[in-house]
Amino acid sequence: MRILGFESSCDETGVALIEVQGDAPPRLLAHALHSQIAMHQAYGGVVPELASRDHVRRVIPLAREVLRDAGLGLADVDMVAYTQGPGLAGALLVGAGVAVSLASALGRPALPIHHLEGHLLSPFLSADPPEFPFVALLVSGGHTQLMRVDAVGDYELLGETIDDAAGEAFDKSAKLLGLPYPGGPHLARLAEFGNPEAFDLPRPLLHSGKPDFSFAGLKTAVLTQVKKLGPNVCEQSRADLAASTQAAIVECLLKKALLALKTTGLKRLVVAGGVGANRHLRETLDAACAKRGIRVHYPELQLCTDNGAMIAMAAALRVQRGLAPADAAGSFEVRPR
Ligand code: KG4
Ligand code: ZN
């Protein structure tokens, strides 16, 4: 069975083709991605209307590219999967519209997928996928959650952020430091040259005893420091503030991930979502988990941020677990929230 997956929840158009054969690990046949980052950069953030229009322009050519790379045609597609949400309504509608129409024309099922389930299962695209059960740390631009994952479709939310997401904390702090959108990777690069102990920034909820997060206060503290430093701030102070911000975010993620591992007694951690690409986060988690005999799994670096492969993979794993009805008609109903 071959599944064509579509992702269009925000500022990346992604399409991928995955093959499922019995219980064998699903195989990624081809995938293609177009990032809109350059287009939105001039506005300092994602402009929803521009995002939708660009998805419209890109999605069919990307699907063609994927089929061509796989040496296959539309008739070889047995199921279509698409991101149903969360995300930008107009952007989601593009992927959903194309996927459901295509499935309908081919007489194939259309399977809606939760974007976060895509991230959560993205490490299954790597050569060394995790075994169940595991704790998942989902860190994206819109979400920060800790989950207990017993099987595909069997998820228990252990804790999440009460305000900003970790990616949002990176992005908003980066903006305050005058860095371009999306700030996460830019802040991380600037932080390489900085002293993480130069600024004493808050780590809200660090000692709450629960696997929850709060990053809004950090952003306010960064703003206060930026104002104190003034417009003529030197490059070293900017780097120090970037490093201190990153250290604060990473420490919160580390402490809460360890807490979730301890309370569940599990020895495997999966880190997924855009912030999972952060090198300091990876090194910190790796070191702390190695000491405790915990294995950490990440998606491949290029599949940490949004892509079509993770959506096709989530659909493939659902099919294997009997969670994908063969007559799924695709409701064409998106769920932005
Ligand atoms: O998962 P994702 O692509 O989109 C959402 O579903 O939100 O995550 C995007 C987020 C952005 O906030 C971006 O700044 C952040 O991931 N990000 C990073 C890095 N790469 C991406 N944050 C910190 N360090 C990075 N290297
Ligand atoms: Zn995402």
Coordinates of C-alpha atoms and ligand atoms in Angstrom, one line a residue:
M1 CA 0.0 0.0 0.0
R2 CA 1.3 3.5 -0.9
I3 CA 0.2 6.6 1.0
L4 CA 0.6 10.1 -0.4
G5 CA 0.8 12.6 2.5
F6 CA 0.3 16.4 2.5
E7 CA 1.4 18.9 5.1
S8 CA 0.3 22.6 4.8
S9 CA -0.4 23.7 8.3
C10 CA 1.8 26.8 8.4
D11 CA 4.7 28.0 6.3
E12 CA 6.0 24.7 4.7
T13 CA 4.3 22.8 1.9
G14 CA 5.3 19.2 2.2
V15 CA 4.4 16.1 0.2
A16 CA 5.7 12.6 0.6
L17 CA 5.0 9.0 -0.6
I18 CA 5.4 6.1 1.8
E19 CA 5.0 2.4 1.2
V20 CA 3.5 0.0 3.8
Q21 CA 4.1 -3.7 3.4
G22 CA 2.6 -5.8 6.2
D23 CA 4.3 -5.2 9.5
A24 CA 7.6 -4.1 8.1
P25 CA 8.8 -0.6 8.9
P26 CA 7.1 1.8 6.4
R27 CA 9.5 2.9 3.7
L28 CA 9.8 6.5 2.6
L29 CA 9.8 6.4 -1.2
A30 CA 10.1 10.2 -1.9
H31 CA 9.4 13.5 -0.3
A32 CA 9.5 17.1 -1.3
L33 CA 9.3 20.3 0.7
H34 CA 9.0 24.0 0.0
S35 CA 9.7 26.4 2.8
Q36 CA 8.1 29.9 2.7
I37 CA 10.5 31.3 5.2
A38 CA 12.1 33.7 2.7
M39 CA 8.7 35.0 1.7
H40 CA 7.6 35.8 5.2
Q41 CA 10.9 37.1 6.5
A42 CA 10.2 40.6 5.2
Y43 CA 7.2 40.8 7.5
G44 CA 8.9 39.3 10.6
G45 CA 6.5 36.4 10.8
V46 CA 4.0 34.3 8.9
V47 CA 1.4 36.2 7.0
P48 CA -1.6 33.7 6.8
E49 CA -3.0 35.0 3.6
L50 CA 0.3 34.8 1.8
A51 CA 0.9 31.3 3.3
S52 CA -2.4 30.0 1.8
R53 CA -1.7 31.4 -1.6
D54 CA 1.8 30.0 -1.7
H55 CA 0.6 26.5 -0.7
V56 CA -1.8 26.7 -3.6
R57 CA 1.1 27.5 -6.0
R58 CA 3.3 24.8 -4.6
V59 CA 1.3 21.8 -3.7
I60 CA 0.5 20.2 -7.1
P61 CA 4.1 20.7 -8.5
L62 CA 5.5 19.1 -5.3
A63 CA 3.1 16.1 -5.6
R64 CA 4.2 15.7 -9.2
E65 CA 7.9 15.9 -8.1
V66 CA 7.3 13.2 -5.4
L67 CA 5.6 10.8 -7.8
R68 CA 8.3 11.4 -10.4
D69 CA 11.1 10.8 -7.9
A70 CA 9.4 7.5 -6.9
G71 CA 9.0 6.5 -10.5
L72 CA 5.2 6.1 -9.9
G73 CA 2.0 7.7 -11.0
L74 CA -1.3 8.7 -9.4
A75 CA -2.8 5.3 -10.1
D76 CA -0.2 3.8 -7.7
V77 CA -1.5 5.8 -4.7
D78 CA -3.7 3.7 -2.4
M79 CA -4.5 6.3 0.2
V80 CA -4.1 10.0 0.7
A81 CA -3.3 11.6 4.1
Y82 CA -3.3 15.2 5.1
T83 CA -2.8 17.5 8.1
Q84 CA -6.2 18.3 9.5
G85 CA -4.8 20.7 12.2
P86 CA -3.8 22.4 14.3
G87 CA -2.5 25.3 12.1
L88 CA -3.6 28.2 10.0
A89 CA -7.2 27.6 8.7
G90 CA -6.6 28.9 5.2
A91 CA -3.3 27.0 4.9
L92 CA -4.8 23.8 6.2
L93 CA -7.7 24.1 3.7
V94 CA -5.2 24.0 0.8
G95 CA -3.7 20.6 1.8
A96 CA -7.0 19.2 2.9
G97 CA -8.8 20.4 -0.3
V98 CA -6.1 18.9 -2.6
A99 CA -5.9 15.6 -0.6
V100 CA -9.6 15.0 -0.3
S101 CA -10.3 15.9 -4.0
L102 CA -7.4 13.7 -5.2
A103 CA -8.7 10.8 -3.0
S104 CA -12.2 11.3 -4.3
A105 CA -11.1 11.3 -7.9
L106 CA -9.0 8.2 -7.4
G107 CA -11.7 6.4 -5.4
R108 CA -9.2 6.0 -2.5
P109 CA -9.6 6.8 1.2
A110 CA -8.5 10.2 2.6
L111 CA -7.1 10.1 6.1
P112 CA -6.9 13.3 8.3
I113 CA -3.8 13.4 10.5
H114 CA -3.1 15.5 13.6
H115 CA -0.1 17.6 13.0
L116 CA 1.4 16.9 16.4
E117 CA 1.0 13.1 15.8
G118 CA 3.1 13.6 12.7
H119 CA 5.9 15.3 14.8
L120 CA 5.5 12.7 17.5
L121 CA 6.0 9.8 15.1
S122 CA 8.7 11.5 12.9
P123 CA 11.5 9.5 14.6
F124 CA 10.0 6.4 12.9
L125 CA 11.4 7.9 9.6
S126 CA 15.0 7.3 11.0
A127 CA 17.0 4.2 10.5
D128 CA 16.9 3.5 14.2
P129 CA 13.2 4.0 15.3
P130 CA 12.2 4.0 18.9
E131 CA 10.4 1.1 20.6
F132 CA 7.2 1.7 22.6
P133 CA 6.5 2.8 25.2
F134 CA 8.3 6.1 25.5
V135 CA 8.0 9.6 26.8
A136 CA 7.8 12.2 24.1
L137 CA 8.9 15.8 24.4
L138 CA 7.1 17.8 21.7
V139 CA 8.7 21.1 21.2
S140 CA 7.4 23.2 18.2
G141 CA 6.6 26.7 17.4
G142 CA 3.0 26.3 18.7
H143 CA 3.2 23.5 21.3
T144 CA 5.3 22.3 24.2
Q145 CA 4.0 19.0 25.6
L146 CA 5.2 15.9 27.4
M147 CA 3.4 12.8 26.5
R148 CA 3.4 9.1 27.5
V149 CA 3.2 7.1 24.3
D150 CA 2.2 3.4 24.6
A151 CA 1.5 2.7 21.0
V152 CA 0.4 4.5 17.8
G153 CA -2.8 6.4 18.7
D154 CA -2.3 5.7 22.5
Y155 CA -1.2 9.0 23.9
E156 CA -1.5 10.4 27.4
L157 CA -0.7 14.1 27.9
L158 CA 1.5 14.4 31.0
G159 CA 1.9 18.2 30.9
E160 CA 2.2 21.2 28.7
T161 CA 2.9 24.9 28.6
I162 CA 0.5 27.1 30.3
D163 CA 1.4 30.1 28.0
D164 CA 4.0 30.3 25.2
A165 CA 5.5 27.3 23.5
A166 CA 9.3 26.7 23.6
G167 CA 9.6 27.7 19.9
E168 CA 7.6 30.8 20.5
A169 CA 10.0 31.7 23.4
F170 CA 12.9 31.3 21.0
D171 CA 11.2 33.3 18.2
K172 CA 10.0 36.1 20.4
S173 CA 13.3 36.5 22.2
A174 CA 15.1 36.4 18.9
K175 CA 12.9 39.2 17.6
L176 CA 13.7 41.3 20.6
L177 CA 17.4 40.7 19.8
G178 CA 16.7 42.0 16.3
L179 CA 17.2 38.6 14.6
P180 CA 15.2 37.6 11.5
Y181 CA 12.2 35.2 11.5
P182 CA 12.0 32.4 12.4
G183 CA 14.3 33.3 15.3
G184 CA 15.0 29.9 16.8
P185 CA 17.9 28.8 14.6
H186 CA 19.3 32.4 14.4
L187 CA 19.2 32.8 18.2
A188 CA 20.9 29.4 18.5
R189 CA 23.7 30.5 16.2
L190 CA 24.3 33.8 18.0
A191 CA 24.3 31.9 21.3
E192 CA 27.3 29.8 20.2
F193 CA 29.5 32.9 20.9
G194 CA 27.8 33.9 24.2
N195 CA 28.2 33.1 27.8
P196 CA 25.0 31.3 29.1
E197 CA 25.6 32.6 32.6
A198 CA 26.0 36.2 31.7
F199 CA 22.3 37.0 32.4
D200 CA 20.2 35.6 35.2
L201 CA 16.9 34.9 33.4
P202 CA 13.8 33.3 35.1
R203 CA 12.9 29.6 34.7
P204 CA 9.2 29.7 35.6
L205 CA 7.6 26.6 37.1
L206 CA 11.0 24.9 37.2
H207 CA 10.3 23.6 40.7
S208 CA 6.5 23.1 40.3
G209 CA 6.9 19.4 40.7
K210 CA 4.7 18.9 37.7
P211 CA 5.7 18.4 34.0
D212 CA 4.4 21.8 33.0
F213 CA 6.1 24.8 31.4
S214 CA 5.8 28.5 31.3
F215 CA 7.8 30.8 29.0
A216 CA 5.9 34.1 28.9
G217 CA 7.9 35.5 31.9
L218 CA 11.2 34.7 30.1
K219 CA 10.2 36.8 27.1
T220 CA 9.4 39.7 29.4
A221 CA 12.8 39.3 31.2
V222 CA 14.6 39.3 27.8
L223 CA 12.7 42.5 26.9
T224 CA 13.8 44.1 30.1
Q225 CA 17.4 43.2 29.4
V226 CA 17.2 44.4 25.8
K227 CA 15.9 47.8 27.0
K228 CA 18.7 48.0 29.7
L229 CA 21.4 47.3 27.1
G230 CA 19.9 50.0 24.8
P231 CA 20.2 50.5 21.1
N232 CA 24.0 50.6 21.0
V233 CA 24.4 47.1 22.5
C234 CA 27.7 45.4 21.6
E235 CA 27.8 42.1 19.7
Q236 CA 29.2 40.2 22.7
S237 CA 26.3 41.3 25.0
R238 CA 23.8 40.2 22.3
A239 CA 25.5 36.8 22.1
D240 CA 25.5 36.5 25.9
L241 CA 21.8 37.3 26.1
A242 CA 21.1 34.8 23.3
A243 CA 23.1 32.1 25.1
S244 CA 21.4 32.9 28.5
T245 CA 17.9 32.7 26.9
Q246 CA 18.7 29.4 25.2
A247 CA 20.1 28.1 28.5
A248 CA 16.9 29.0 30.4
I249 CA 14.6 27.4 27.8
V250 CA 16.8 24.2 27.6
E251 CA 17.0 23.9 31.4
C252 CA 13.2 24.0 31.7
L253 CA 12.8 21.4 28.9
L254 CA 15.5 19.1 30.4
K255 CA 14.2 19.2 34.0
K256 CA 10.6 18.5 33.0
A257 CA 11.5 15.8 30.5
L258 CA 13.6 14.1 33.3
L259 CA 10.6 14.5 35.7
A260 CA 8.3 12.8 33.2
L261 CA 10.7 10.0 32.7
K262 CA 11.1 9.5 36.4
T263 CA 7.3 9.5 37.2
T264 CA 6.5 7.1 34.3
G265 CA 9.6 5.0 35.0
L266 CA 10.2 4.8 31.2
K267 CA 13.7 4.6 29.8
R268 CA 13.1 6.1 26.3
L269 CA 12.7 9.7 25.3
V270 CA 11.6 10.9 21.9
V271 CA 12.2 14.6 21.1
A272 CA 10.2 16.0 18.2
G273 CA 9.2 19.3 16.7
G274 CA 11.2 22.2 15.3
V275 CA 13.0 23.0 18.6
G276 CA 14.3 19.4 18.6
A277 CA 16.8 20.7 16.0
N278 CA 18.5 22.8 18.6
R279 CA 22.0 21.6 19.2
H280 CA 22.3 22.7 22.8
L281 CA 19.1 21.0 23.7
R282 CA 20.3 17.8 22.0
E283 CA 23.6 17.8 23.8
T284 CA 22.1 18.6 27.2
L285 CA 19.5 15.9 26.9
D286 CA 22.0 13.4 25.6
A287 CA 24.4 14.0 28.5
A288 CA 21.7 13.9 31.2
C289 CA 20.0 10.8 29.8
A290 CA 23.2 8.9 29.2
K291 CA 23.9 9.2 32.9
R292 CA 20.5 7.7 33.7
G293 CA 20.6 4.9 31.2
I294 CA 17.9 6.6 29.1
R295 CA 17.9 6.4 25.3
V296 CA 17.0 9.5 23.4
H297 CA 15.6 9.4 19.9
Y298 CA 15.3 12.4 17.5
P299 CA 14.0 12.7 14.0
E300 CA 16.6 13.4 11.3
L301 CA 17.6 17.0 11.5
Q302 CA 15.8 17.9 8.3
L303 CA 12.6 16.2 9.5
C304 CA 12.4 18.1 12.8
T305 CA 10.5 21.0 11.3
D306 CA 7.3 20.6 9.3
N307 CA 7.3 18.2 6.4
G308 CA 5.1 15.8 4.5
A309 CA 7.0 12.7 5.4
M310 CA 5.9 12.8 9.0
I311 CA 2.2 13.0 7.9
A312 CA 2.5 10.1 5.5
M313 CA 4.4 8.2 8.3
A314 CA 1.7 8.8 10.9
A315 CA -0.9 7.6 8.3
A316 CA 1.3 4.5 7.6
L317 CA 1.6 3.6 11.2
R318 CA -2.1 4.1 11.7
V319 CA -2.8 1.7 8.8
Q320 CA -0.5 -0.9 10.3
R321 CA -2.3 -0.6 13.7
G322 CA -5.8 -0.9 12.1
L323 CA -6.6 2.7 12.9
A324 CA -7.2 3.9 9.4
P325 CA -10.6 3.0 8.0
A326 CA -10.3 1.8 4.4
D327 CA -13.4 3.8 3.5
A328 CA -12.2 7.1 5.1
A329 CA -13.9 9.7 3.0
G330 CA -11.9 12.7 4.4
S331 CA -14.4 15.1 6.0
F332 CA -12.7 18.1 4.4
E333 CA -13.0 19.6 7.8
V334 CA -9.9 21.3 9.1
R335 CA -9.3 22.0 12.8
P336 CA -7.1 25.1 13.2
R337 CA -7.1 24.8 17.0
Ligands
KG4_1 O1 7.7 22.1 14.3 P1 7.9 23.4 13.6 O2 8.5 23.4 12.3 O3 6.5 24.1 13.4 C1 5.4 24.0 14.2 O4 4.7 23.1 14.2 O5 5.4 25.0 15.0 O6 8.7 24.3 14.6 C2 9.1 25.6 14.3 C3 9.8 26.2 15.5 C4 10.1 27.6 15.4 O7 9.7 28.3 16.6 C5 11.6 27.7 15.2 O8 12.2 28.9 15.6 C6 12.0 26.5 16.0 O9 11.0 25.5 15.8 N1 13.3 26.0 15.7 C7 14.4 26.1 16.5 C8 15.5 25.6 15.8 N2 15.1 25.2 14.6 C9 13.8 25.5 14.5 N3 14.5 26.6 17.8 C10 15.7 26.5 18.3 N4 16.8 26.1 17.7 C11 16.8 25.6 16.5 N5 17.9 25.1 15.9
ZN2 ZN 5.0 21.5 13.3

